[in-house]
Amino acid sequence: MEVILKDDVKGLGYKNDTVDVKPGYGRNYLIPQGLAVIADKANKKMVAENIRQAAHKADKIKNDAQELANSIGDITLEIPAKVGETGKIFGSVTTNQLSEALKAKGFDVDRKRISFDQDVKTAGEYTASINLHKEVKHTVKFNVVSAE
C-alpha cells in the first residue's frame, strides 16, 4: 500500500514522502492517527503543490534576510559603557545592547541572532556575527566607548 506521510514518522520517512507500507499498518495506524493519506492521484498533486509553495516561501525569507544584510552593510556601531581607569568595562556588553544599537539605526535584529566572536570586557573595537538565515550570515563592527 502506498501512502503519503503528513508528518515525520520515525523509522519510516519524513513529511511529504511517498512510502510503501503493509496494508494493515497503513489502514489501522497511519491513516487513523492522521500521519498519512492514501497516495492517489489527487493527493500526490496536492503534495507537489504544497512543496512548491513551501519552496517559494523559503526563498522569499532568504531574500529578505539577504536584503537586510546588504542594507546593514559596513556600519560601525558605538556602544557606550562605564569604563574604569585601566580600560576595563564594568560588566560586559551584551547582545541586547547591540540589538538596541541596531534598532536605533533602523535595523530590527533579534538579540538571539547575534553572537560575539570574543568576550567584550574592555573598551575598543570588536566584531559580532548576525545569523539572519541559515544561509545568510553578516558581521558588524562595533566600538565600546566610555559613557562618561
Tab-separated table of C-alpha atoms in Angstrom:
chain	number	residue	atom	x	y	z
A	1	MET	CA	0.000	0.000	0.000
A	2	GLU	CA	1.390	3.390	-0.989
A	3	VAL	CA	0.841	6.348	1.397
A	4	ILE	CA	1.992	9.968	1.637
A	5	LEU	CA	3.246	10.959	5.078
A	6	LYS	CA	1.704	14.079	6.617
A	7	ASP	CA	4.275	14.168	9.465
A	8	ASP	CA	7.699	12.702	10.157
A	9	VAL	CA	7.391	9.072	11.247
A	10	LYS	CA	10.440	7.606	12.954
A	11	GLY	CA	11.832	4.649	11.042
A	12	LEU	CA	9.545	5.254	8.049
A	13	GLY	CA	10.170	8.653	6.489
A	14	TYR	CA	9.704	12.403	6.579
A	15	LYS	CA	6.788	14.702	5.868
A	16	ASN	CA	5.591	14.625	2.214
A	17	ASP	CA	7.479	11.379	1.463
A	18	THR	CA	5.655	8.676	-0.505
A	19	VAL	CA	6.346	5.278	1.067
A	20	ASP	CA	5.194	1.672	0.686
A	21	VAL	CA	3.781	0.111	3.840
A	22	LYS	CA	1.857	-3.046	4.634
A	23	PRO	CA	-1.893	-2.525	4.174
A	24	GLY	CA	-2.748	-3.191	7.832
A	25	TYR	CA	-0.163	-0.688	9.112
A	26	GLY	CA	-1.481	1.971	6.755
A	27	ARG	CA	-5.225	1.339	7.324
A	28	ASN	CA	-5.113	0.645	11.058
A	29	TYR	CA	-2.425	3.036	12.301
A	30	LEU	CA	-1.055	5.664	9.922
A	31	ILE	CA	-4.306	6.898	8.367
A	32	PRO	CA	-6.472	6.917	11.554
A	33	GLN	CA	-3.707	8.707	13.511
A	34	GLY	CA	-3.546	11.398	10.819
A	35	LEU	CA	0.066	10.557	9.979
A	36	ALA	CA	-0.587	9.628	6.345
A	37	VAL	CA	-3.052	9.700	3.465
A	38	ILE	CA	-3.525	7.229	0.635
A	39	ALA	CA	-1.233	8.085	-2.291
A	40	ASP	CA	-3.811	8.547	-5.036
A	41	LYS	CA	-3.526	10.942	-7.983
A	42	ALA	CA	-5.264	13.885	-6.247
A	43	ASN	CA	-3.203	13.615	-3.044
A	44	LYS	CA	0.062	13.381	-5.000
A	45	LYS	CA	-0.885	16.541	-6.906
A	46	MET	CA	-1.756	18.339	-3.644
A	47	VAL	CA	1.578	17.372	-2.039
A	48	ALA	CA	3.516	18.567	-5.089
A	49	GLU	CA	1.743	21.947	-4.881
A	50	ASN	CA	2.433	22.219	-1.121
A	51	ILE	CA	6.148	21.517	-1.698
A	52	ARG	CA	6.275	24.153	-4.453
A	53	GLN	CA	4.618	26.784	-2.237
A	54	ALA	CA	6.884	25.982	0.719
A	55	ALA	CA	9.949	26.380	-1.502
A	56	HIS	CA	8.648	29.758	-2.682
A	57	LYS	CA	8.109	30.941	0.921
A	58	ALA	CA	11.574	29.759	1.993
A	59	ASP	CA	13.124	31.580	-0.975
A	60	LYS	CA	11.316	34.807	-0.027
A	61	ILE	CA	12.536	34.574	3.587
A	62	LYS	CA	16.114	34.046	2.383
A	63	ASN	CA	15.878	37.033	0.014
A	64	ASP	CA	14.522	39.251	2.819
A	65	ALA	CA	17.448	38.221	5.046
A	66	GLN	CA	19.920	38.967	2.238
A	67	GLU	CA	18.365	42.420	1.703
A	68	LEU	CA	18.687	43.171	5.427
A	69	ALA	CA	22.348	42.090	5.389
A	70	ASN	CA	23.009	44.325	2.368
A	71	SER	CA	21.268	47.288	3.985
A	72	ILE	CA	23.258	46.880	7.219
A	73	GLY	CA	26.428	46.871	5.135
A	74	ASP	CA	29.653	48.007	6.801
A	75	ILE	CA	28.266	50.240	9.543
A	76	THR	CA	30.213	50.669	12.766
A	77	LEU	CA	28.144	50.982	15.931
A	78	GLU	CA	29.129	52.754	19.140
A	79	ILE	CA	28.182	51.044	22.368
A	80	PRO	CA	28.506	53.258	25.462
A	81	ALA	CA	29.695	51.502	28.626
A	82	LYS	CA	31.026	52.501	32.002
A	83	VAL	CA	34.816	52.222	31.677
A	84	GLY	CA	37.371	52.142	34.508
A	85	GLU	CA	40.798	53.817	34.507
A	86	THR	CA	42.517	50.740	33.075
A	87	GLY	CA	40.128	50.485	30.115
A	88	LYS	CA	38.119	47.574	31.524
A	89	ILE	CA	34.395	47.994	31.462
A	90	PHE	CA	32.138	47.312	34.433
A	91	GLY	CA	30.190	44.188	33.456
A	92	SER	CA	30.216	43.356	29.746
A	93	VAL	CA	28.491	44.327	26.537
A	94	THR	CA	25.524	42.089	25.771
A	95	THR	CA	23.740	41.089	22.588
A	96	ASN	CA	20.759	43.082	23.866
A	97	GLN	CA	22.799	46.312	23.792
A	98	LEU	CA	23.960	45.569	20.248
A	99	SER	CA	20.385	44.792	19.174
A	100	GLU	CA	19.208	48.129	20.620
A	101	ALA	CA	22.012	49.993	18.803
A	102	LEU	CA	20.972	48.339	15.529
A	103	LYS	CA	17.334	49.211	16.231
A	104	ALA	CA	18.356	52.863	16.755
A	105	LYS	CA	19.902	52.804	13.257
A	106	GLY	CA	16.668	51.376	11.813
A	107	PHE	CA	17.512	47.658	11.619
A	108	ASP	CA	15.293	45.259	13.557
A	109	VAL	CA	17.500	42.293	14.511
A	110	ASP	CA	16.573	39.925	17.335
A	111	ARG	CA	19.220	39.666	20.050
A	112	LYS	CA	19.141	35.860	19.837
A	113	ARG	CA	20.527	36.043	16.304
A	114	ILE	CA	23.622	37.976	17.423
A	115	SER	CA	26.796	36.342	18.746
A	116	PHE	CA	30.162	37.786	19.701
A	117	ASP	CA	33.430	36.449	18.330
A	118	GLN	CA	35.096	37.110	21.707
A	119	ASP	CA	34.155	38.343	25.182
A	120	VAL	CA	33.708	42.104	25.357
A	121	LYS	CA	35.372	43.155	28.609
A	122	THR	CA	37.451	46.203	27.622
A	123	ALA	CA	36.922	49.362	25.584
A	124	GLY	CA	37.897	49.010	21.929
A	125	GLU	CA	36.872	47.630	18.554
A	126	TYR	CA	35.057	44.301	18.197
A	127	THR	CA	33.038	42.331	15.679
A	128	ALA	CA	29.776	40.450	16.102
A	129	SER	CA	28.151	37.855	13.865
A	130	ILE	CA	24.489	38.110	12.932
A	131	ASN	CA	22.754	34.922	11.821
A	132	LEU	CA	19.891	36.253	9.680
A	133	HIS	CA	19.099	32.950	7.938
A	134	LYS	CA	20.696	29.514	7.826
A	135	GLU	CA	22.449	30.589	4.598
A	136	VAL	CA	22.839	34.339	5.322
A	137	LYS	CA	25.390	35.453	7.913
A	138	HIS	CA	26.674	39.016	8.387
A	139	THR	CA	29.337	40.652	10.568
A	140	VAL	CA	29.008	44.026	12.252
A	141	LYS	CA	31.824	46.091	13.744
A	142	PHE	CA	31.237	47.996	16.959
A	143	ASN	CA	33.272	50.200	19.262
A	144	VAL	CA	32.900	50.127	23.016
A	145	VAL	CA	33.358	53.714	24.244
A	146	SER	CA	33.278	55.401	27.616
A	147	ALA	CA	29.810	56.563	28.639
A	148	GLU	CA	31.092	59.418	30.813
